Coordinates of C-alpha atoms and ligand atoms in Angstrom, one line a residue:
Chain A
M184 CA 29.1 136.3 74.0
K185 CA 31.9 135.6 71.6
I186 CA 35.3 134.6 73.1
K187 CA 38.4 134.9 70.9
I188 CA 40.6 131.8 71.1
L189 CA 43.0 131.8 68.1
K190 CA 44.6 128.5 68.9
D191 CA 45.8 125.8 66.6
I192 CA 43.4 122.9 66.6
L193 CA 46.4 120.5 66.8
S194 CA 48.2 122.5 69.5
A195 CA 47.8 119.5 71.9
N196 CA 49.6 117.3 69.4
D197 CA 52.3 119.9 68.8
Q198 CA 52.9 120.1 72.6
R199 CA 53.3 116.3 72.8
A200 CA 55.6 116.3 69.8
K201 CA 57.7 118.9 71.6
E202 CA 57.9 116.6 74.7
N203 CA 58.9 113.7 72.4
R204 CA 61.6 115.9 70.9
E205 CA 63.0 116.8 74.3
L206 CA 63.1 113.1 75.4
L207 CA 64.9 112.2 72.1
N208 CA 67.3 115.0 72.6
R209 CA 68.1 114.0 76.2
N210 CA 69.0 110.6 74.8
G211 CA 71.0 112.0 72.0
I212 CA 68.8 110.4 69.3
L213 CA 68.3 111.8 65.8
A214 CA 64.8 110.9 64.7
I215 CA 63.5 110.8 61.1
N216 CA 59.9 110.7 60.1
F217 CA 59.6 109.0 56.7
T218 CA 56.4 110.0 54.8
A219 CA 55.3 108.8 51.4
S220 CA 52.5 107.3 49.4
P221 CA 51.8 103.6 49.9
G222 CA 54.5 101.5 48.2
A223 CA 56.9 104.4 47.5
G224 CA 59.7 102.5 49.4
K225 CA 59.6 103.6 53.0
T226 CA 60.3 100.1 54.3
S227 CA 62.9 99.5 51.6
L228 CA 64.8 102.7 52.4
I229 CA 64.7 101.9 56.1
L230 CA 66.1 98.4 55.4
E231 CA 68.8 99.8 53.1
T232 CA 69.8 102.4 55.7
I233 CA 70.0 99.7 58.4
N234 CA 72.1 97.5 56.1
R235 CA 74.7 100.3 55.5
L236 CA 74.8 101.9 58.9
K237 CA 74.1 99.1 61.4
A238 CA 77.7 98.3 62.0
D239 CA 78.5 101.9 63.1
I240 CA 75.3 103.4 64.4
K241 CA 72.7 102.1 66.9
I242 CA 69.4 102.2 65.1
G243 CA 65.8 101.8 66.3
V244 CA 62.7 101.7 64.2
V245 CA 59.0 102.6 64.7
E246 CA 56.7 101.1 62.1
G247 CA 53.3 102.8 61.7
D248 CA 50.8 100.7 59.8
V249 CA 47.1 100.7 59.5
S250 CA 46.7 97.1 60.3
S251 CA 49.5 94.6 59.4
S252 CA 52.9 94.0 61.0
L253 CA 54.6 92.9 57.8
D254 CA 57.0 95.8 57.6
A255 CA 58.0 95.4 61.3
E256 CA 58.7 91.7 60.7
M257 CA 61.2 92.6 58.0
V258 CA 63.0 95.0 60.3
V259 CA 63.1 92.5 63.1
K260 CA 65.1 90.2 60.9
K261 CA 67.8 92.9 60.7
G262 CA 68.3 92.5 64.4
V263 CA 67.4 96.1 65.4
P264 CA 64.8 97.0 68.0
V265 CA 61.5 97.8 66.4
V266 CA 58.1 98.8 67.7
Q267 CA 55.0 98.4 65.6
I268 CA 52.1 100.9 66.0
N269 CA 48.8 99.8 64.5
T270 CA 46.9 102.9 64.0
G271 CA 43.7 101.1 63.8
G272 CA 42.5 102.7 60.6
T273 CA 43.9 106.2 61.3
C274 CA 45.7 107.5 58.3
H275 CA 48.7 109.0 60.1
L276 CA 50.9 108.6 63.2
D277 CA 50.5 111.2 65.9
A278 CA 52.8 112.3 68.7
T279 CA 50.9 110.3 71.4
M280 CA 51.2 107.0 69.4
V281 CA 54.9 107.7 69.0
A282 CA 55.3 108.5 72.7
S283 CA 53.8 105.2 73.6
A284 CA 56.2 103.4 71.3
F285 CA 59.1 105.0 73.3
N286 CA 58.0 102.9 76.3
N287 CA 58.9 99.8 74.3
L288 CA 62.3 100.9 72.9
P289 CA 65.7 100.9 74.6
L290 CA 66.1 104.7 74.1
E291 CA 69.4 104.9 75.9
E292 CA 70.9 102.4 73.4
I293 CA 69.6 104.2 70.2
E294 CA 71.3 106.9 68.2
L295 CA 69.2 107.0 65.1
L296 CA 65.4 106.4 65.2
L297 CA 63.7 105.7 61.9
I298 CA 59.9 106.2 62.0
E299 CA 57.8 104.9 59.1
N300 CA 54.6 106.9 58.9
V301 CA 51.4 105.6 57.4
G302 CA 51.5 105.6 53.5
N303 CA 49.6 108.8 52.7
L304 CA 50.7 112.2 51.5
I305 CA 48.0 114.4 53.1
C306 CA 47.4 113.7 56.7
P307 CA 50.9 113.2 58.1
A308 CA 51.7 116.8 57.2
A309 CA 49.6 118.1 60.0
F310 CA 50.8 115.8 62.8
A311 CA 54.3 116.5 64.2
L312 CA 55.8 113.6 66.0
G313 CA 58.9 115.2 67.5
E314 CA 61.2 114.3 64.7
D315 CA 64.4 116.1 63.7
L316 CA 64.0 115.5 60.0
N317 CA 60.9 115.0 57.9
V318 CA 62.0 112.9 54.9
L319 CA 59.5 112.6 52.0
I320 CA 60.0 109.7 49.7
S321 CA 58.5 109.9 46.2
S322 CA 59.0 107.3 43.6
V323 CA 59.3 107.2 39.9
P324 CA 56.2 105.2 39.0
E325 CA 54.0 107.6 40.9
G326 CA 54.7 110.2 38.3
D327 CA 56.5 113.6 38.2
D328 CA 53.3 115.6 39.1
K329 CA 53.3 114.7 42.8
P330 CA 54.9 117.9 44.2
H331 CA 52.0 120.0 42.8
K332 CA 49.4 117.4 43.9
Y333 CA 50.7 117.3 47.5
P334 CA 52.3 120.8 47.8
V335 CA 51.9 121.0 51.6
M336 CA 53.9 117.8 52.2
F337 CA 56.6 118.7 49.7
S338 CA 56.9 122.2 51.1
K339 CA 57.4 120.9 54.6
A340 CA 59.9 118.2 53.9
H341 CA 63.5 118.7 55.1
L342 CA 64.7 116.3 52.5
V343 CA 63.2 114.6 49.5
V344 CA 64.2 111.1 48.3
L345 CA 63.2 110.1 44.8
N346 CA 63.2 106.3 44.9
K347 CA 63.0 103.6 42.1
I348 CA 65.3 105.6 39.7
D349 CA 66.1 102.2 38.1
L350 CA 62.6 102.5 36.5
L351 CA 63.4 105.8 34.8
P352 CA 64.0 104.2 31.4
H353 CA 60.7 102.4 31.6
V354 CA 58.3 105.1 32.9
L355 CA 57.4 108.5 31.5
F356 CA 58.9 110.7 34.2
D357 CA 60.4 114.1 33.6
L358 CA 63.2 114.3 36.1
P359 CA 64.1 118.0 35.5
A360 CA 60.4 119.0 35.8
F361 CA 60.1 117.0 39.1
T362 CA 63.3 118.6 40.5
E363 CA 62.2 122.1 39.5
A364 CA 58.7 121.6 41.0
V365 CA 60.2 120.4 44.3
K366 CA 62.8 123.1 44.6
G367 CA 60.2 125.7 43.6
L368 CA 57.9 124.8 46.5
N369 CA 60.7 124.1 48.9
N370 CA 63.6 126.5 48.6
G371 CA 67.0 124.8 48.9
V372 CA 65.7 121.3 49.8
E373 CA 68.1 118.5 48.9
I374 CA 66.8 115.7 46.6
F375 CA 68.4 112.3 46.8
E376 CA 67.9 110.1 43.8
V377 CA 68.1 106.5 44.8
S378 CA 67.2 103.0 43.9
C379 CA 66.6 100.6 46.8
K380 CA 66.7 97.8 44.2
T381 CA 70.1 98.5 42.6
G382 CA 71.6 100.4 45.4
Q383 CA 72.3 103.4 43.2
G384 CA 72.5 106.6 45.2
I385 CA 72.0 104.9 48.6
E386 CA 75.6 105.6 49.5
R387 CA 75.2 109.3 49.1
W388 CA 72.1 109.2 51.3
T389 CA 73.7 107.2 54.1
S390 CA 76.9 109.3 54.1
W391 CA 74.8 112.4 54.3
L392 CA 73.0 110.8 57.3
S393 CA 76.2 109.7 59.0
N394 CA 77.5 113.3 58.7
R395 CA 74.3 114.7 60.1
L396 CA 74.6 112.2 63.0
N397 CA 78.1 113.4 63.8
K398 CA 76.8 117.0 64.0
R399 CA 74.3 116.0 66.8
P400 CA 74.9 117.9 70.1
S401 CA 76.6 115.3 72.2
T402 CA 74.8 114.2 75.4
S403 CA 76.7 113.2 78.5
Chain B
M94 CA 40.6 111.7 55.7
H95 CA 41.9 112.7 59.0
E96 CA 38.9 114.7 60.0
L97 CA 38.0 112.3 62.9
S98 CA 41.2 113.0 64.8
I99 CA 41.1 116.7 63.9
T100 CA 37.5 116.9 65.2
K101 CA 38.5 115.1 68.4
S102 CA 41.3 117.6 69.0
M103 CA 39.0 120.5 68.1
L104 CA 36.4 119.4 70.6
D105 CA 39.0 118.9 73.3
L106 CA 40.3 122.4 72.7
V107 CA 36.8 123.9 72.7
L108 CA 35.8 122.2 76.0
D109 CA 39.1 123.2 77.6
Q110 CA 38.7 126.8 76.5
A111 CA 35.0 126.9 77.6
Q112 CA 36.0 125.6 81.0
K113 CA 38.8 128.1 81.4
N114 CA 36.3 130.8 80.6
G115 CA 33.7 129.4 83.1
A116 CA 31.2 128.7 80.4
E117 CA 28.4 126.2 81.0
K118 CA 27.4 125.8 77.4
V119 CA 29.0 126.3 73.9
Q120 CA 26.5 127.6 71.3
G121 CA 28.8 128.4 68.5
I122 CA 32.3 127.6 67.2
T123 CA 34.2 129.4 64.5
L124 CA 37.0 127.6 62.8
V125 CA 39.5 128.8 60.2
I126 CA 40.5 126.1 57.7
G127 CA 43.0 126.6 54.9
E128 CA 42.1 125.4 51.5
M129 CA 45.3 123.3 51.4
S130 CA 44.9 121.8 54.9
G131 CA 43.2 118.7 53.4
V132 CA 40.3 119.1 55.9
V133 CA 36.7 119.0 54.7
D134 CA 34.4 121.1 56.8
D135 CA 31.3 118.9 56.2
C136 CA 33.2 115.9 57.6
V137 CA 34.2 117.9 60.7
R138 CA 30.5 118.8 61.3
F139 CA 29.5 115.2 60.8
Y140 CA 32.0 113.9 63.4
F141 CA 31.3 116.8 65.7
D142 CA 27.6 116.0 66.0
F143 CA 28.6 112.5 67.0
L144 CA 31.5 113.2 69.3
S145 CA 30.0 116.2 71.1
K146 CA 26.9 114.2 72.4
G147 CA 26.6 114.6 76.1
T148 CA 29.2 117.4 76.3
I149 CA 28.4 121.1 76.9
A150 CA 29.2 121.7 73.2
E151 CA 26.5 119.4 72.0
G152 CA 24.4 121.1 69.3
A153 CA 26.9 124.0 68.8
H154 CA 26.7 125.6 65.4
I155 CA 30.0 125.4 63.5
S156 CA 30.9 128.2 61.2
V157 CA 34.0 127.8 59.0
K158 CA 36.1 130.5 57.4
I159 CA 38.0 129.0 54.4
M160 CA 41.4 130.6 53.7
P161 CA 42.3 130.6 50.1
A162 CA 45.7 129.2 49.0
Q163 CA 48.1 132.1 48.5
A164 CA 51.7 132.0 47.4
R165 CA 54.5 134.6 47.3
C166 CA 57.1 134.7 44.6
R167 CA 60.7 134.5 46.0
E168 CA 62.1 136.3 43.0
C169 CA 59.8 139.3 42.6
G170 CA 57.7 139.3 45.8
K171 CA 54.4 139.2 44.0
Q172 CA 51.6 137.6 46.1
F173 CA 49.0 135.6 44.2
K174 CA 46.2 133.1 44.6
L175 CA 47.0 129.5 43.8
N176 CA 44.4 128.0 41.6
G177 CA 45.8 124.4 41.8
L178 CA 46.8 124.4 38.1
D179 CA 49.2 127.1 37.7
W180 CA 52.3 127.0 39.9
L181 CA 54.2 129.8 38.2
C182 CA 54.4 133.4 39.4
P183 CA 51.9 135.3 37.2
S184 CA 54.2 138.3 37.1
C185 CA 57.7 136.9 36.4
G186 CA 57.0 133.3 35.5
T187 CA 59.3 131.5 38.0
T188 CA 58.5 128.4 39.9
Q189 CA 60.2 129.8 43.0
I190 CA 57.3 130.3 45.3
N191 CA 56.4 130.0 49.0
I192 CA 53.0 129.0 50.2
V193 CA 52.0 131.8 52.6
E194 CA 48.3 131.1 53.3
G195 CA 46.0 128.2 53.0
K196 CA 47.5 125.7 55.5
E197 CA 45.6 127.2 58.5
L198 CA 43.7 125.0 60.9
Y199 CA 42.7 126.9 64.1
L200 CA 39.9 127.7 66.5
E201 CA 39.1 131.3 66.1
S202 CA 36.4 131.8 68.7
I203 CA 33.6 130.2 70.7
E204 CA 30.1 131.6 71.4
V205 CA 28.9 131.1 74.9
P206 CA 25.8 132.4 76.7
Ligands
LIG781 N1 62.0 98.8 41.0 C1 62.1 99.1 42.2 N2 61.2 98.7 43.1 C2 61.4 99.1 44.4 C3 62.4 100.0 44.8 N3 62.2 100.2 46.1 C4 61.2 99.5 46.6 N4 60.6 98.8 45.5 C5 59.5 97.9 45.6 O1 58.3 98.6 45.8 C6 57.4 97.9 46.6 C7 57.0 98.7 47.8 O2 58.2 99.0 48.6 P1 58.1 99.2 50.2 O3 59.4 99.5 50.7 O4 57.3 98.1 50.9 O5 57.2 100.5 50.2 P2 56.5 101.3 51.5 O6 56.5 102.7 51.2 O7 57.1 100.8 52.8 O8 55.0 100.6 51.4 P3 53.8 100.7 52.5 O9 54.4 100.5 53.8 O10 52.9 99.5 52.0 O11 53.1 102.0 52.3 C8 58.1 96.6 47.0 O12 57.6 95.6 46.1 C9 59.6 96.9 46.7 O13 60.3 95.8 46.4 C10 63.3 100.5 43.8 O14 64.2 101.3 44.1 N5 63.1 100.0 42.6
LIG782 MG1 56.2 100.0 54.5
LIG783 ZN1 57.6 136.6 40.5

């Protein structure tokens, strides 16, 4: 006998992500899930964001990494609370891992939670964490063809950051073609062109973020 | 790449649904997998054989329906199959498209005695 089910295979993860989201909302936290290829600049952008916003906004960080804790150590030096999740070989974070990280974070003291996902442009697309914003970081040396190679990730992102624009003069990278491909796949998505090395464009990103934080529903 | 966690979730869902339906054995499983979901069905079968050992779903046959990647043009409304090379609307030539099919990943049905 055949029984129709028609249920998403990842519905259990979606449910846990929803619970994470509710917990974050109750604590008035805006959560960002940073996804990117390895080395695109997730940690660099997180560190830059901390540098610019730390004085005004209480920040917490979740570092997802397959095995090392190097990224988390750099964040610790900035004096913000950070939890390291070693995924033990898994190529993405999932909602359960992030929920367990919450146990080790002072949630009531955090306004902005920055989550660094595992460097990978395929798997994280399927696993919601409970984030408010999904920010995809692409970088100049990866090439301008990434949107069409990873269309699912690019079409799901709420924001796209193009990092390492200081390298534009040295790399064959067609910026208008990249922009058109991203906006073609993801109608109206905003693209922030930045360099974590020179600081170019970082101000525009952090002021956008501060604005977004001010629009959070206030908790009391 | 993420087939192991996908297969674990799939098995949990299958066992949960089998129990809800009072089934004592699962003989078959039908999955719907989008071409763009990044999930390889042979990997799912491989992990399933290993993960399902000792459960009521052990030995179940997995059939997979692959959903082709489809897009719809935001300018002219034309729906077309994405072939992975051409990202332009075949009818008006814009890049303004929405992916409308091909990201699926769900359990369609289970076969029980
Ligand atoms: N030229 C240049 N290099 C950069 C820029 N941003 C980051 N880098 C360098 O790129 C390398 C990778 O940066 P990370 O921030 O560690 O990248 P990541 O995405 O966190 O990497 P993983 O966590 O290993 O996946 C480092 O050597 C950075 O110094 C930039 O804007 N320009
Ligand atoms: Mg990093
Ligand atoms: Zn068209």
